[in-house]
Short mmCIF file of C-alpha atoms in Angstrom, two decimals:
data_model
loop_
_atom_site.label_atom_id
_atom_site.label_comp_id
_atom_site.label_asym_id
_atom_site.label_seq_id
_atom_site.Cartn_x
_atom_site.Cartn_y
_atom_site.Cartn_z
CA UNK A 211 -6.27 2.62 -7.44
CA UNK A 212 -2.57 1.77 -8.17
CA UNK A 213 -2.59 0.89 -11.74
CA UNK A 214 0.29 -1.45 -12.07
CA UNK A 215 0.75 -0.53 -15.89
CA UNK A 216 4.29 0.42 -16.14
CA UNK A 217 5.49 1.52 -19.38
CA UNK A 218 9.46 0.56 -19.38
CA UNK A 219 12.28 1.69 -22.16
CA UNK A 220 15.73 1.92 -22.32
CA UNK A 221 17.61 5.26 -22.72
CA UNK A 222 20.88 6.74 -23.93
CA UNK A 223 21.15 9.69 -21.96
CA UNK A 224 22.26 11.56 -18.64
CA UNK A 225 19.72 12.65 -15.49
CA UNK A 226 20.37 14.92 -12.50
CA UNK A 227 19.23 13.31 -8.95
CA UNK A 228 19.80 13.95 -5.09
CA UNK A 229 23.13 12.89 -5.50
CA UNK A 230 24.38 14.83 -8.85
CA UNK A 231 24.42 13.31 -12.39
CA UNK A 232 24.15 9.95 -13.22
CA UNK A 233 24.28 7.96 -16.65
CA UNK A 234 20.54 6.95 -16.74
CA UNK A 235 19.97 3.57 -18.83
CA UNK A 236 16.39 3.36 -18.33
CA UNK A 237 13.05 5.39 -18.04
CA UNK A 238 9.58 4.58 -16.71
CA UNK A 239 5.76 5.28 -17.42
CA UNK A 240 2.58 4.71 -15.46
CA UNK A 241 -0.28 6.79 -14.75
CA UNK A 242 -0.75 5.91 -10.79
CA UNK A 243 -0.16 7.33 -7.52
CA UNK A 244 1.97 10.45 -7.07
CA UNK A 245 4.02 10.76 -3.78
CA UNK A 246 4.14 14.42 -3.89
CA UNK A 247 1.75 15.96 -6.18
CA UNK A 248 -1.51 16.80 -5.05
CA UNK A 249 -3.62 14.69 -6.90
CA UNK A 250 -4.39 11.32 -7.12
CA UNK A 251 -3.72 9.72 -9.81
CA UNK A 252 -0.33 11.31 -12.15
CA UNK A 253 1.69 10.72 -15.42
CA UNK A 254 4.54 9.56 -13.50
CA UNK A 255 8.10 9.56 -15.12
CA UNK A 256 10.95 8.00 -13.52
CA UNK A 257 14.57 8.35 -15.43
CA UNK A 258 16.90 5.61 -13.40
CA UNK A 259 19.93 3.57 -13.83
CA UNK A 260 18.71 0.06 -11.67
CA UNK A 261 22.80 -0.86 -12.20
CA UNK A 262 23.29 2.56 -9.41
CA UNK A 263 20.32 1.75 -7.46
CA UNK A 264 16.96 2.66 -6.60
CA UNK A 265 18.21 6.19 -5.69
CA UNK A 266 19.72 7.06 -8.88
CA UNK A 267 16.58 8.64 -10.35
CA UNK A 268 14.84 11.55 -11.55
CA UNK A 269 11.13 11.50 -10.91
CA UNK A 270 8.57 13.84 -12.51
CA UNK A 271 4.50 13.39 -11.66
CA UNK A 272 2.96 15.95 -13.99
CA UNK A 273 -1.48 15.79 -15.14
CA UNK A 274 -2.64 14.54 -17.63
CA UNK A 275 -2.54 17.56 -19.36
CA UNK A 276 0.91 18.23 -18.65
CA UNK A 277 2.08 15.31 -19.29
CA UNK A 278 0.67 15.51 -23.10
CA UNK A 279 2.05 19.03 -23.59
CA UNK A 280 5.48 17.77 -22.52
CA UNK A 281 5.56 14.71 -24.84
CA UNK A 282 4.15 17.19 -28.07
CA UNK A 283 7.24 19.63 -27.00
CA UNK A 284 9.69 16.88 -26.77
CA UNK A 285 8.39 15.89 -30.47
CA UNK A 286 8.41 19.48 -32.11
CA UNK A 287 11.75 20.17 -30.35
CA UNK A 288 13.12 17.46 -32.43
CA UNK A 289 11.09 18.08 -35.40
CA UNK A 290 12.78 21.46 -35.18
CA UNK A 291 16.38 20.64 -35.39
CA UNK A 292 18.65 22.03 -37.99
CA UNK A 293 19.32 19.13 -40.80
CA UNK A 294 22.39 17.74 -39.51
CA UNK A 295 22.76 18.26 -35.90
CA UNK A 296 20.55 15.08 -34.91
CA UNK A 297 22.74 11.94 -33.46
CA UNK A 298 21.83 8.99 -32.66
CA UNK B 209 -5.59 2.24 28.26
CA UNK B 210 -2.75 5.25 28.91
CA UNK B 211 -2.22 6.08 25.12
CA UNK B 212 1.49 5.82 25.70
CA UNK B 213 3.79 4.07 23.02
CA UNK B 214 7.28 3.52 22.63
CA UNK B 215 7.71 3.33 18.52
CA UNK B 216 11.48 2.47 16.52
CA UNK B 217 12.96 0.85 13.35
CA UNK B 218 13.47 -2.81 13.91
CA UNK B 219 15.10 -5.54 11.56
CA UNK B 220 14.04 -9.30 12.02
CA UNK B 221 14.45 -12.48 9.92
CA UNK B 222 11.69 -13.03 7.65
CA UNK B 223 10.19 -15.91 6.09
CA UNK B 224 13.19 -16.36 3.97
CA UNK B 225 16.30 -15.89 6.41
CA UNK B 226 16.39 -12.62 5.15
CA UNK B 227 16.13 -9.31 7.29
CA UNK B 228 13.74 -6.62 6.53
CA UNK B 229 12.97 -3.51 8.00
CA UNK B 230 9.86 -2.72 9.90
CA UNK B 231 8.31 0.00 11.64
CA UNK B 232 6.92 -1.40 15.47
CA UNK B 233 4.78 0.79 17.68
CA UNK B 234 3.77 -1.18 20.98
CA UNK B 235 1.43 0.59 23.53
CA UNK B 236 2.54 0.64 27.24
CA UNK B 237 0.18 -1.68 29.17
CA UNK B 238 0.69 -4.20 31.71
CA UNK B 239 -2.45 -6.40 30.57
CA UNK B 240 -2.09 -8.83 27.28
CA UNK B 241 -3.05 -6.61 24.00
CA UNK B 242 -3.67 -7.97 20.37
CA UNK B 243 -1.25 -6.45 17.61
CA UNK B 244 -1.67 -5.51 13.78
CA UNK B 245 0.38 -5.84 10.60
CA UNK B 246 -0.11 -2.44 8.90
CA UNK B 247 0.45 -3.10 4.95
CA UNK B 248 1.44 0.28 3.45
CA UNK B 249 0.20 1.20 0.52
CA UNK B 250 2.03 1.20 -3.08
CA UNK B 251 3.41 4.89 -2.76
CA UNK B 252 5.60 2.90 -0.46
CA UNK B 253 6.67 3.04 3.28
CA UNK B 254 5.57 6.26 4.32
CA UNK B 255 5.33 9.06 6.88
CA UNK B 256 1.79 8.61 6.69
CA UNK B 257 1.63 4.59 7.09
CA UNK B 258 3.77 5.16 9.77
CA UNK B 259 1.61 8.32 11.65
CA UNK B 260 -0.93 4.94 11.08
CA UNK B 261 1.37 2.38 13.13
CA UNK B 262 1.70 5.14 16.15
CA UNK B 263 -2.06 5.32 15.85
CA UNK B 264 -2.85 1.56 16.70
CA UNK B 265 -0.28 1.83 19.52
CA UNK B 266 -1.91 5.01 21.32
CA UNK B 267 -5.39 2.78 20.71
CA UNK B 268 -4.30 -0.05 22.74
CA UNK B 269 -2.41 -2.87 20.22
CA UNK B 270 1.47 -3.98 19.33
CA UNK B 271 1.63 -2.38 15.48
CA UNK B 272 3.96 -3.25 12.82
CA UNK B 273 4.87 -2.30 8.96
CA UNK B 274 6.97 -4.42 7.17
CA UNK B 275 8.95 -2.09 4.54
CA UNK B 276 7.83 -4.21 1.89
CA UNK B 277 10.65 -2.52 -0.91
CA UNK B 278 13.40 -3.29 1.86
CA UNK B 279 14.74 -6.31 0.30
CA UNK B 280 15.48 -4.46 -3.33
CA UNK B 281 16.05 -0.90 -2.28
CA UNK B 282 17.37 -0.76 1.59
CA UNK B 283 18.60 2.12 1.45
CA UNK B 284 16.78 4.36 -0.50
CA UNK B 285 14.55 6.68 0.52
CA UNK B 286 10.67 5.24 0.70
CA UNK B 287 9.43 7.14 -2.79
CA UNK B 288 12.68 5.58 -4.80
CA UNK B 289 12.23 2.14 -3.28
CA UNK B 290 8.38 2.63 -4.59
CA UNK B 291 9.74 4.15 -8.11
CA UNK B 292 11.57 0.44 -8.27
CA UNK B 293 9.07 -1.49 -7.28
CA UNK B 294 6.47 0.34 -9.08
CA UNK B 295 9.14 -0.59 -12.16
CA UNK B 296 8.93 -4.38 -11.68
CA UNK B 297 5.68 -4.71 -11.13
CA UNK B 298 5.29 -4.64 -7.47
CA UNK B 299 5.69 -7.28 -4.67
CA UNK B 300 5.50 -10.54 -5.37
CA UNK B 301 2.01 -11.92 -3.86
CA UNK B 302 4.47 -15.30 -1.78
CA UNK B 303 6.50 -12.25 -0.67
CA UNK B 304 3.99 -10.43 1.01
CA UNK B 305 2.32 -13.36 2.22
CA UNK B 306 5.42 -14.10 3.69
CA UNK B 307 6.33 -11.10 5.24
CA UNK B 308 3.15 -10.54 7.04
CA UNK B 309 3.14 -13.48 8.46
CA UNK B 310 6.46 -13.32 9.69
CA UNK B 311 5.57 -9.83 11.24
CA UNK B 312 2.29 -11.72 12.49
CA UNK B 313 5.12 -14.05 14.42
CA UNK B 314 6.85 -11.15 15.81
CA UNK B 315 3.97 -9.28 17.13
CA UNK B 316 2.99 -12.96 18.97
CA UNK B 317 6.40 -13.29 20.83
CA UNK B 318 6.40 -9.80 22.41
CA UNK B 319 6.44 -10.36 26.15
CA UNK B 320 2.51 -8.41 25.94
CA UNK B 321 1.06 -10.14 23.24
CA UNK B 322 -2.06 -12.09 23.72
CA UNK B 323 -1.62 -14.08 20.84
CA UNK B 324 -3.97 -12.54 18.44
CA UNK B 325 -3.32 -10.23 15.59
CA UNK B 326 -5.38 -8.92 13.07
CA UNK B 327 -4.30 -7.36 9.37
CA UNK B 328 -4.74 -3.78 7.72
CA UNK B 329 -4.03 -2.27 4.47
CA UNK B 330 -4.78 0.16 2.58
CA UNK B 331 -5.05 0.57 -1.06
CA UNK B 332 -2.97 -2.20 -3.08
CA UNK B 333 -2.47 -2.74 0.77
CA UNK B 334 -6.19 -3.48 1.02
CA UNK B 335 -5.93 -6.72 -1.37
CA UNK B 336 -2.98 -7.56 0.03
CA UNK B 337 -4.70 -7.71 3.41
CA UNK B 338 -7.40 -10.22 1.85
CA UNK B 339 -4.47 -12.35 0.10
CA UNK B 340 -2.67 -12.63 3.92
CA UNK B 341 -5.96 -13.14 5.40
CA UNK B 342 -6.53 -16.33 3.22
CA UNK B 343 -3.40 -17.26 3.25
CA UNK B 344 -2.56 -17.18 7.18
CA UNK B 345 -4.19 -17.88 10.41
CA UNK B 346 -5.32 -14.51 11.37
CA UNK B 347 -7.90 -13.30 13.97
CA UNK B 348 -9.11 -9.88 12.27
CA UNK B 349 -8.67 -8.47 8.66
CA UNK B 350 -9.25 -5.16 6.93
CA UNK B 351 -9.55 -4.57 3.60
CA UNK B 352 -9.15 -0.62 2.91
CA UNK B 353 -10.17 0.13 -0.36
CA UNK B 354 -8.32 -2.72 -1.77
CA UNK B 355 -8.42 -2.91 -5.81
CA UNK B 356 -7.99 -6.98 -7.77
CA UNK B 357 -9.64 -8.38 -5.28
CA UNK B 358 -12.07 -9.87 -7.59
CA UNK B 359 -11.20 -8.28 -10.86
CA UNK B 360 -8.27 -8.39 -13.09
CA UNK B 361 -6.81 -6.47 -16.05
CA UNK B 362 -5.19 -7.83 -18.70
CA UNK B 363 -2.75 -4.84 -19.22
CA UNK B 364 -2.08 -4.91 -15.61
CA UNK B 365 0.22 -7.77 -13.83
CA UNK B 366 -2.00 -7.93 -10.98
CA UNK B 367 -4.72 -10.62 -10.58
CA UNK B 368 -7.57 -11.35 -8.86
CA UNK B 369 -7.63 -13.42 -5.59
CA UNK B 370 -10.86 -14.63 -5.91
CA UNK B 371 -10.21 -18.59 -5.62
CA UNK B 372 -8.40 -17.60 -2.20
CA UNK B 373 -11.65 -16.27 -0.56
CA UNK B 374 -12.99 -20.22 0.26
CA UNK B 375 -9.45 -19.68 2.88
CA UNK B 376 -10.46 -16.48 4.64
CA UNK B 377 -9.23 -17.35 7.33
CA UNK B 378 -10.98 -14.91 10.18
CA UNK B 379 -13.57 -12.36 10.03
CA UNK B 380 -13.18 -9.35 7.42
CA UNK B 381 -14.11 -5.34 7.27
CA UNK B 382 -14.39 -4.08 4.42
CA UNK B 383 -14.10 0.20 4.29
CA UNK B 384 -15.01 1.60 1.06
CA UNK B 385 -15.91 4.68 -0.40
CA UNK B 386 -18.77 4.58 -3.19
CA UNK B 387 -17.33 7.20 -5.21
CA UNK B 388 -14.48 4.72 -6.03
CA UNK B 389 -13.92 3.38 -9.39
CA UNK B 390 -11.47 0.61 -8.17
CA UNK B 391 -12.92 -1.32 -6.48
CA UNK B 392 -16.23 0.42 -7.76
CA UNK B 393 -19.62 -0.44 -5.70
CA UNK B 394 -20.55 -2.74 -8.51
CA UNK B 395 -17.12 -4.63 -7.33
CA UNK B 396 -18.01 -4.17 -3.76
CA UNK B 397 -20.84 -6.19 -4.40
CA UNK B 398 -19.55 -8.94 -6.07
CA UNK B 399 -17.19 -9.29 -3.02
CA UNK B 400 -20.11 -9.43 -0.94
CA UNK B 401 -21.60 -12.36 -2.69
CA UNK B 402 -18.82 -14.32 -2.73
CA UNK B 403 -17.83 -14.18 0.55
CA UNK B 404 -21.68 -14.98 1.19
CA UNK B 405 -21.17 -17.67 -0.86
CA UNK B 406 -18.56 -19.16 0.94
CA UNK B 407 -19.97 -18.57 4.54
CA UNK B 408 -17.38 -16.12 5.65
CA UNK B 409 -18.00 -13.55 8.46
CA UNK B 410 -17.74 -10.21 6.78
CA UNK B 411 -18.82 -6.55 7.41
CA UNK B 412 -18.87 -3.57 5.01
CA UNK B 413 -19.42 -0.39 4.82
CA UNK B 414 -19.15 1.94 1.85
CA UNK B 415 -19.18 5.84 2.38
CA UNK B 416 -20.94 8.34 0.35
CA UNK B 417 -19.10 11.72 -0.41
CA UNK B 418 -15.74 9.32 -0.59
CA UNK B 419 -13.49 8.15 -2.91
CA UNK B 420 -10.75 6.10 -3.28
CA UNK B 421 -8.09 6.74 -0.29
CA UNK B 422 -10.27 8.56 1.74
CA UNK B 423 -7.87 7.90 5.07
CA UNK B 424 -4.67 9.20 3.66
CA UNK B 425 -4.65 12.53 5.36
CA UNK B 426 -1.80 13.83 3.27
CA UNK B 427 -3.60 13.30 0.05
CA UNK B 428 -6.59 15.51 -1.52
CA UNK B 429 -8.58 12.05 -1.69
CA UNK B 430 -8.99 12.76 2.42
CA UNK B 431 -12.27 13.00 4.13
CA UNK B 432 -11.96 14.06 7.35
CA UNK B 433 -15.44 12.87 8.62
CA UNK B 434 -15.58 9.55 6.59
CA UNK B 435 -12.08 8.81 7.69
CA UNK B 436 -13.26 9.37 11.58
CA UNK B 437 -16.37 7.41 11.19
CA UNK B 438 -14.51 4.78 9.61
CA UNK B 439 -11.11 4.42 12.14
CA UNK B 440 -14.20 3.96 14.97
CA UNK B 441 -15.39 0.77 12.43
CA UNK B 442 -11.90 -0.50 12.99
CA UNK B 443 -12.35 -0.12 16.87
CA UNK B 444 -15.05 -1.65 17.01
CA UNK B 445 -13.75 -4.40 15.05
CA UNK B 446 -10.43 -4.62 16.18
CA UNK B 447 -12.06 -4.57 19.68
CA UNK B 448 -14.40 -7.09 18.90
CA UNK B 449 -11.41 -9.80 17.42
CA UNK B 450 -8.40 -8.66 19.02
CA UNK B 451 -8.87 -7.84 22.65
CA UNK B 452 -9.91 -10.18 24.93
CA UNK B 453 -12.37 -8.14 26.57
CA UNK B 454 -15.74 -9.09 24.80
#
């Protein structure tokens, strides 16, 4: 089924697409349809910047699994940083 | 029937004065054939949906698929425009409606037409055939798979089109596999009693061994034999409401 549940922040942050890098000023989360994972249902992520348009984006479709693992990194990778170094 | 097709990118004025982009397939015959609006499914406007459009051409019917992300994201490539639209929630139900109809419109002024056409989708495409199908004069719709029909989730911003069925508008197929949790069986059914309910002419069939998107032959949801059984439903049906040999 496509889900429809979008998760939607904004970022501070840059993201490499097709096209090169791009300032992206938002990021998206659903758990729906992948376009080229094979599966059918994924943890989709898409960084963007709507302001550049739709093509300015960086899409990842990981499982579930995956998907955890990556956010627990993410966490412990900032957990880890020397006292400091973190900006905002 | 020769099987032969001519198939191209086309622009035309939609509901709203403004152009989209569709995909048209029309099948070379010199008697009157019905045509289809193909509604592609929310991974967006596809290879796939389009392999589908070529398919109701070499089967005898005009074929079109409105790009349905057009108007936000022309030119980006199909899985971007569905990344946006995916991000705002999807396409607006008037939208649609609109869009299909005015791709129901085009399919009737081709110099072949004989004035019917029928819907498909599949997938969110599925309950956006129902919506078009109670909101238009239609001959023939199919409903592939097709989750909100009668439910809705809170989280979700899809709804339910349940106080639509009364205006179903022309007969309905239904193709769904039972090994699908949206719409589940227990869904199916209440579908089934509704549109009992309300007199319509209906016909389903649900598929063991098959889940959801059991026609999308790029997918590992595909079932080869389900899928086959199923298309010759659709020819059948299509045959049935469409042509106008009875």
């Amino acid at each position: 089924m496509c889900t429809y549940d979008t998760e939607r922040i904004t970022v501070t942050g840059s993201a490499k697409g097709a096209d090169g890098w791009f300032r992206a000023t938002d990021a998206t989360i659903s758990y729906d349809h992948p376009v080229h994972f094979g599966a059918g249902h994924a943890l989709l992520v898409d960084l963007i910047n709507p302001a550049l348009g739709a093509s300015s984006r960086v899409g990842l479709e990981l499982n579930a699994e995956s998907a955890r693992e990556l956010a627990l990194a993410i966490l412990r990778s900032l957990e880890s940083v020397p006292a400091g170094l973190l900006e905002s | 029937m020769t099987s032969n097709l001519r198939a191209e990118t086309i622009h035309f004025d939609s509901y709203d004065g403004n152009s989209v982009e569709a995909y048209l397939a029309t099948t070379e015959s010199d008697e009157k054939v019905g045509g289809v609006v193909v509604i592609h499914h929310f991974p967006g406007y596809d290879e796939a949906t389009k392999e589908m459009v070529r398919k109701f051409a070499a089967n005898g019917y005009n074929a079109v698929c409105v790009n349905l992300y057009y108007r936000e994201s022309p030119d980006a490539s199909p899985d971007d425009a569905a990344a946006a639209a995916r991000a705002s929630g999807g396409v607006p139900d008037d939208q649609l409606v609109g869009d299909v109809g005015a791709a129901a419109k085009y399919l009737r002024a081709l110099a072949n037409s004989n004035q019917k056409v029928g819907v498909i989708g599949y997938c969110s495409g599925g309950r956006q055939s129902v919506l078009s199908a109670c909101s238009l004069t239609l001959d023939a719709a199919v409903d592939c798979y097709g989750a909100f029909v009668v439910e809705s989730r809170p989280e979700s911003t899809m709804t339910s089109i349940v106080e639509l069925l009364p205006n179903l508008s022309c007969p309905l197929l239904g193709l769904f596999g039972v090994e699908d949790q949206h719409p589940s069986p227990e869904q199916t059914e209440t579908l089934r009693e509704l549109l009992s309910k309300h007199g319509k002419d209906f016909t389903f069939h649900e598929y063991d061994g098959a889940g959801h998107a059991f026609f999308a032959v790029d997918r590992p949801s595909y079932r080869p034999e389900v899928a086959t059984e199923a298309w010759g439903e659709i020819w059948k049906f299509y045959g049935q409401h469409l042509s106008d040999k009875k």
